[in-house]
């Protein structure tokens, strides 16, 4: 695909989800982020690989690390954490393009449509709109 196609996909996905950035904290965000149950001090980030996620028995070190870095950067400023969610989602859309082109024999002309579908699917409201669903 051309570089301009990637830029258009990026702009399209961001435009669809830009309204989530002004959302505040919802549901489990209060416990995980505001009460810092799924956040570590930056100096303790390596322990994310040996402790459970938040107040659960789940093993989610990458989520704990991204939550911790976000909290270090933004503190309790919810739009900052939503911006990170949006950027992670956009990266996933581009990873899906690569995944699709490697594992299936699909005409490369259809890849932008696949990316747009994945980027704006209604289920992405959970992924981008709620910090808790980052995992």
PDB file of C-alpha atoms in Angstrom:
ATOM      1  CA  UNK A   1       0.000   0.000   0.000  1.00  0.00           C
ATOM      2  CA  UNK A   2       1.037   3.566  -0.573  1.00  0.00           C
ATOM      3  CA  UNK A   3       2.120   5.783   2.291  1.00  0.00           C
ATOM      4  CA  UNK A   4      -0.863   8.067   1.624  1.00  0.00           C
ATOM      5  CA  UNK A   5      -3.222   5.108   2.113  1.00  0.00           C
ATOM      6  CA  UNK A   6      -1.748   4.465   5.557  1.00  0.00           C
ATOM      7  CA  UNK A   7      -2.187   8.138   6.444  1.00  0.00           C
ATOM      8  CA  UNK A   8      -5.821   8.077   5.296  1.00  0.00           C
ATOM      9  CA  UNK A   9      -6.532   4.939   7.354  1.00  0.00           C
ATOM     10  CA  UNK A  10      -4.900   6.553  10.395  1.00  0.00           C
ATOM     11  CA  UNK A  11      -6.934   9.753   9.978  1.00  0.00           C
ATOM     12  CA  UNK A  12     -10.153   7.818   9.400  1.00  0.00           C
ATOM     13  CA  UNK A  13      -9.788   5.658  12.508  1.00  0.00           C
ATOM     14  CA  UNK A  14      -8.773   8.643  14.653  1.00  0.00           C
ATOM     15  CA  UNK A  15     -11.673  10.749  13.335  1.00  0.00           C
ATOM     16  CA  UNK A  16     -14.178   8.034  14.231  1.00  0.00           C
ATOM     17  CA  UNK A  17     -12.846   7.649  17.781  1.00  0.00           C
ATOM     18  CA  UNK A  18     -11.758  11.206  18.618  1.00  0.00           C
ATOM     19  CA  UNK A  19     -14.859  11.863  20.712  1.00  0.00           C
ATOM     20  CA  UNK A  20     -13.755   9.299  23.313  1.00  0.00           C
ATOM     21  CA  UNK A  21     -10.758  11.379  24.302  1.00  0.00           C
ATOM     22  CA  UNK A  22     -12.843  13.719  26.456  1.00  0.00           C
ATOM     23  CA  UNK A  23     -14.456  10.815  28.324  1.00  0.00           C
ATOM     24  CA  UNK A  24     -13.666  10.590  31.989  1.00  0.00           C
ATOM     25  CA  UNK A  25     -13.038   7.489  34.033  1.00  0.00           C
ATOM     26  CA  UNK A  26     -15.761   4.853  33.991  1.00  0.00           C
ATOM     27  CA  UNK A  27     -16.493   1.570  35.727  1.00  0.00           C
ATOM     28  CA  UNK A  28     -13.264  -0.207  36.711  1.00  0.00           C
ATOM     29  CA  UNK A  29     -11.132   2.752  35.663  1.00  0.00           C
ATOM     30  CA  UNK A  30     -11.823   4.216  39.097  1.00  0.00           C
ATOM     31  CA  UNK A  31     -10.213   1.254  40.885  1.00  0.00           C
ATOM     32  CA  UNK A  32      -7.511   0.415  38.340  1.00  0.00           C
ATOM     33  CA  UNK A  33      -6.280   3.945  37.589  1.00  0.00           C
ATOM     34  CA  UNK A  34      -7.578   6.473  40.086  1.00  0.00           C
ATOM     35  CA  UNK A  35      -7.053   4.240  43.112  1.00  0.00           C
ATOM     36  CA  UNK A  36      -3.898   2.872  41.428  1.00  0.00           C
ATOM     37  CA  UNK A  37      -4.742  -0.800  41.922  1.00  0.00           C
ATOM     38  CA  UNK A  38      -3.365  -1.609  38.450  1.00  0.00           C
ATOM     39  CA  UNK A  39      -0.599   1.003  38.511  1.00  0.00           C
ATOM     40  CA  UNK A  40       2.959   0.656  39.783  1.00  0.00           C
ATOM     41  CA  UNK A  41       5.574   3.257  40.596  1.00  0.00           C
ATOM     42  CA  UNK A  42       7.915   3.642  37.626  1.00  0.00           C
ATOM     43  CA  UNK A  43      10.806   2.221  39.653  1.00  0.00           C
ATOM     44  CA  UNK A  44       8.730  -0.917  40.366  1.00  0.00           C
ATOM     45  CA  UNK A  45       7.644  -1.619  36.769  1.00  0.00           C
ATOM     46  CA  UNK A  46       9.847  -4.746  36.474  1.00  0.00           C
ATOM     47  CA  UNK A  47       7.745  -6.354  39.222  1.00  0.00           C
ATOM     48  CA  UNK A  48       4.791  -6.329  36.808  1.00  0.00           C
ATOM     49  CA  UNK A  49       6.134  -9.637  35.491  1.00  0.00           C
ATOM     50  CA  UNK A  50       5.829 -11.384  38.858  1.00  0.00           C
ATOM     51  CA  UNK A  51       2.685  -9.907  40.429  1.00  0.00           C
ATOM     52  CA  UNK A  52      -1.011 -10.283  39.535  1.00  0.00           C
ATOM     53  CA  UNK A  53      -2.911  -7.572  37.699  1.00  0.00           C
ATOM     54  CA  UNK A  54      -4.575  -5.104  40.064  1.00  0.00           C
ATOM     55  CA  UNK A  55      -6.755  -6.822  42.639  1.00  0.00           C
ATOM     56  CA  UNK A  56      -7.171  -9.953  40.504  1.00  0.00           C
ATOM     57  CA  UNK A  57      -5.285 -13.179  39.990  1.00  0.00           C
ATOM     58  CA  UNK A  58      -4.797 -12.435  36.285  1.00  0.00           C
ATOM     59  CA  UNK A  59      -1.349 -12.154  34.725  1.00  0.00           C
ATOM     60  CA  UNK A  60      -1.293  -8.987  32.606  1.00  0.00           C
ATOM     61  CA  UNK A  61       2.133  -7.377  32.859  1.00  0.00           C
ATOM     62  CA  UNK A  62       1.902  -5.381  29.607  1.00  0.00           C
ATOM     63  CA  UNK A  63      -1.352  -3.744  30.713  1.00  0.00           C
ATOM     64  CA  UNK A  64       0.142  -2.984  34.127  1.00  0.00           C
ATOM     65  CA  UNK A  65       3.198  -1.450  32.443  1.00  0.00           C
ATOM     66  CA  UNK A  66       1.153   0.724  30.051  1.00  0.00           C
ATOM     67  CA  UNK A  67      -1.140   1.806  32.905  1.00  0.00           C
ATOM     68  CA  UNK A  68       1.896   2.677  35.019  1.00  0.00           C
ATOM     69  CA  UNK A  69       3.607   4.657  32.267  1.00  0.00           C
ATOM     70  CA  UNK A  70       0.365   6.467  31.481  1.00  0.00           C
ATOM     71  CA  UNK A  71      -0.158   7.297  35.142  1.00  0.00           C
ATOM     72  CA  UNK A  72       3.419   8.567  35.341  1.00  0.00           C
ATOM     73  CA  UNK A  73       2.813  10.802  32.291  1.00  0.00           C
ATOM     74  CA  UNK A  74      -0.773  11.916  32.873  1.00  0.00           C
ATOM     75  CA  UNK A  75      -1.574  11.221  36.559  1.00  0.00           C
ATOM     76  CA  UNK A  76      -5.396  11.228  36.771  1.00  0.00           C
ATOM     77  CA  UNK A  77      -5.935  13.133  33.509  1.00  0.00           C
ATOM     78  CA  UNK A  78      -8.336  10.761  31.749  1.00  0.00           C
ATOM     79  CA  UNK A  79      -7.960  12.233  28.217  1.00  0.00           C
ATOM     80  CA  UNK A  80      -4.277  11.290  28.236  1.00  0.00           C
ATOM     81  CA  UNK A  81      -5.107   7.667  28.969  1.00  0.00           C
ATOM     82  CA  UNK A  82      -7.777   7.702  26.250  1.00  0.00           C
ATOM     83  CA  UNK A  83      -5.218   9.083  23.777  1.00  0.00           C
ATOM     84  CA  UNK A  84      -2.975   6.122  24.597  1.00  0.00           C
ATOM     85  CA  UNK A  85      -5.913   3.741  24.032  1.00  0.00           C
ATOM     86  CA  UNK A  86      -6.594   5.345  20.666  1.00  0.00           C
ATOM     87  CA  UNK A  87      -2.939   5.082  19.621  1.00  0.00           C
ATOM     88  CA  UNK A  88      -2.793   1.438  20.738  1.00  0.00           C
ATOM     89  CA  UNK A  89      -5.939   0.765  18.717  1.00  0.00           C
ATOM     90  CA  UNK A  90      -4.473   2.390  15.603  1.00  0.00           C
ATOM     91  CA  UNK A  91      -1.315   0.291  16.010  1.00  0.00           C
ATOM     92  CA  UNK A  92      -3.507  -2.819  16.248  1.00  0.00           C
ATOM     93  CA  UNK A  93      -5.286  -1.853  13.019  1.00  0.00           C
ATOM     94  CA  UNK A  94      -1.947  -1.647  11.194  1.00  0.00           C
ATOM     95  CA  UNK A  95      -0.840  -4.929  12.756  1.00  0.00           C
ATOM     96  CA  UNK A  96      -4.065  -6.460  11.438  1.00  0.00           C
ATOM     97  CA  UNK A  97      -3.130  -5.326   7.911  1.00  0.00           C
ATOM     98  CA  UNK A  98       0.206  -7.102   8.216  1.00  0.00           C
ATOM     99  CA  UNK A  99      -1.366 -10.199   9.806  1.00  0.00           C
ATOM    100  CA  UNK A 100      -4.020 -10.422   7.104  1.00  0.00           C
ATOM    101  CA  UNK A 101      -1.546 -10.036   4.258  1.00  0.00           C
ATOM    102  CA  UNK A 102       0.789 -12.698   5.705  1.00  0.00           C
ATOM    103  CA  UNK A 103      -1.730 -15.376   6.663  1.00  0.00           C
ATOM    104  CA  UNK A 104      -4.345 -15.081   3.909  1.00  0.00           C
ATOM    105  CA  UNK A 105      -4.086 -14.706   0.182  1.00  0.00           C
ATOM    106  CA  UNK A 106      -6.130 -11.546  -0.125  1.00  0.00           C
ATOM    107  CA  UNK A 107      -5.806  -9.058  -2.933  1.00  0.00           C
ATOM    108  CA  UNK A 108      -3.806  -6.132  -1.564  1.00  0.00           C
ATOM    109  CA  UNK A 109      -6.439  -3.723  -2.873  1.00  0.00           C
ATOM    110  CA  UNK A 110      -8.801  -4.984  -0.139  1.00  0.00           C
ATOM    111  CA  UNK A 111      -6.406  -4.367   2.755  1.00  0.00           C
ATOM    112  CA  UNK A 112      -7.472  -0.718   3.303  1.00  0.00           C
ATOM    113  CA  UNK A 113     -11.108  -1.851   3.553  1.00  0.00           C
ATOM    114  CA  UNK A 114     -10.188  -4.552   6.045  1.00  0.00           C
ATOM    115  CA  UNK A 115      -8.255  -1.989   8.091  1.00  0.00           C
ATOM    116  CA  UNK A 116     -11.173   0.452   8.014  1.00  0.00           C
ATOM    117  CA  UNK A 117     -13.595  -2.285   9.081  1.00  0.00           C
ATOM    118  CA  UNK A 118     -11.395  -3.315  11.992  1.00  0.00           C
ATOM    119  CA  UNK A 119     -10.715   0.296  12.928  1.00  0.00           C
ATOM    120  CA  UNK A 120     -14.324   1.423  13.141  1.00  0.00           C
ATOM    121  CA  UNK A 121     -16.190  -1.749  14.090  1.00  0.00           C
ATOM    122  CA  UNK A 122     -18.829  -1.017  16.776  1.00  0.00           C
ATOM    123  CA  UNK A 123     -17.044  -3.243  19.305  1.00  0.00           C
ATOM    124  CA  UNK A 124     -14.129  -0.804  19.299  1.00  0.00           C
ATOM    125  CA  UNK A 125     -16.169   1.426  21.618  1.00  0.00           C
ATOM    126  CA  UNK A 126     -15.041  -0.880  24.428  1.00  0.00           C
ATOM    127  CA  UNK A 127     -11.397  -0.866  23.380  1.00  0.00           C
ATOM    128  CA  UNK A 128     -11.023   2.858  22.848  1.00  0.00           C
ATOM    129  CA  UNK A 129     -13.755   4.282  25.048  1.00  0.00           C
ATOM    130  CA  UNK A 130     -12.851   2.539  28.299  1.00  0.00           C
ATOM    131  CA  UNK A 131      -9.372   2.453  29.766  1.00  0.00           C
ATOM    132  CA  UNK A 132     -10.236  -0.777  31.575  1.00  0.00           C
ATOM    133  CA  UNK A 133     -10.721  -2.600  28.286  1.00  0.00           C
ATOM    134  CA  UNK A 134      -7.137  -1.861  27.216  1.00  0.00           C
ATOM    135  CA  UNK A 135      -6.339  -5.428  28.170  1.00  0.00           C
TER     136      UNK A 135
END
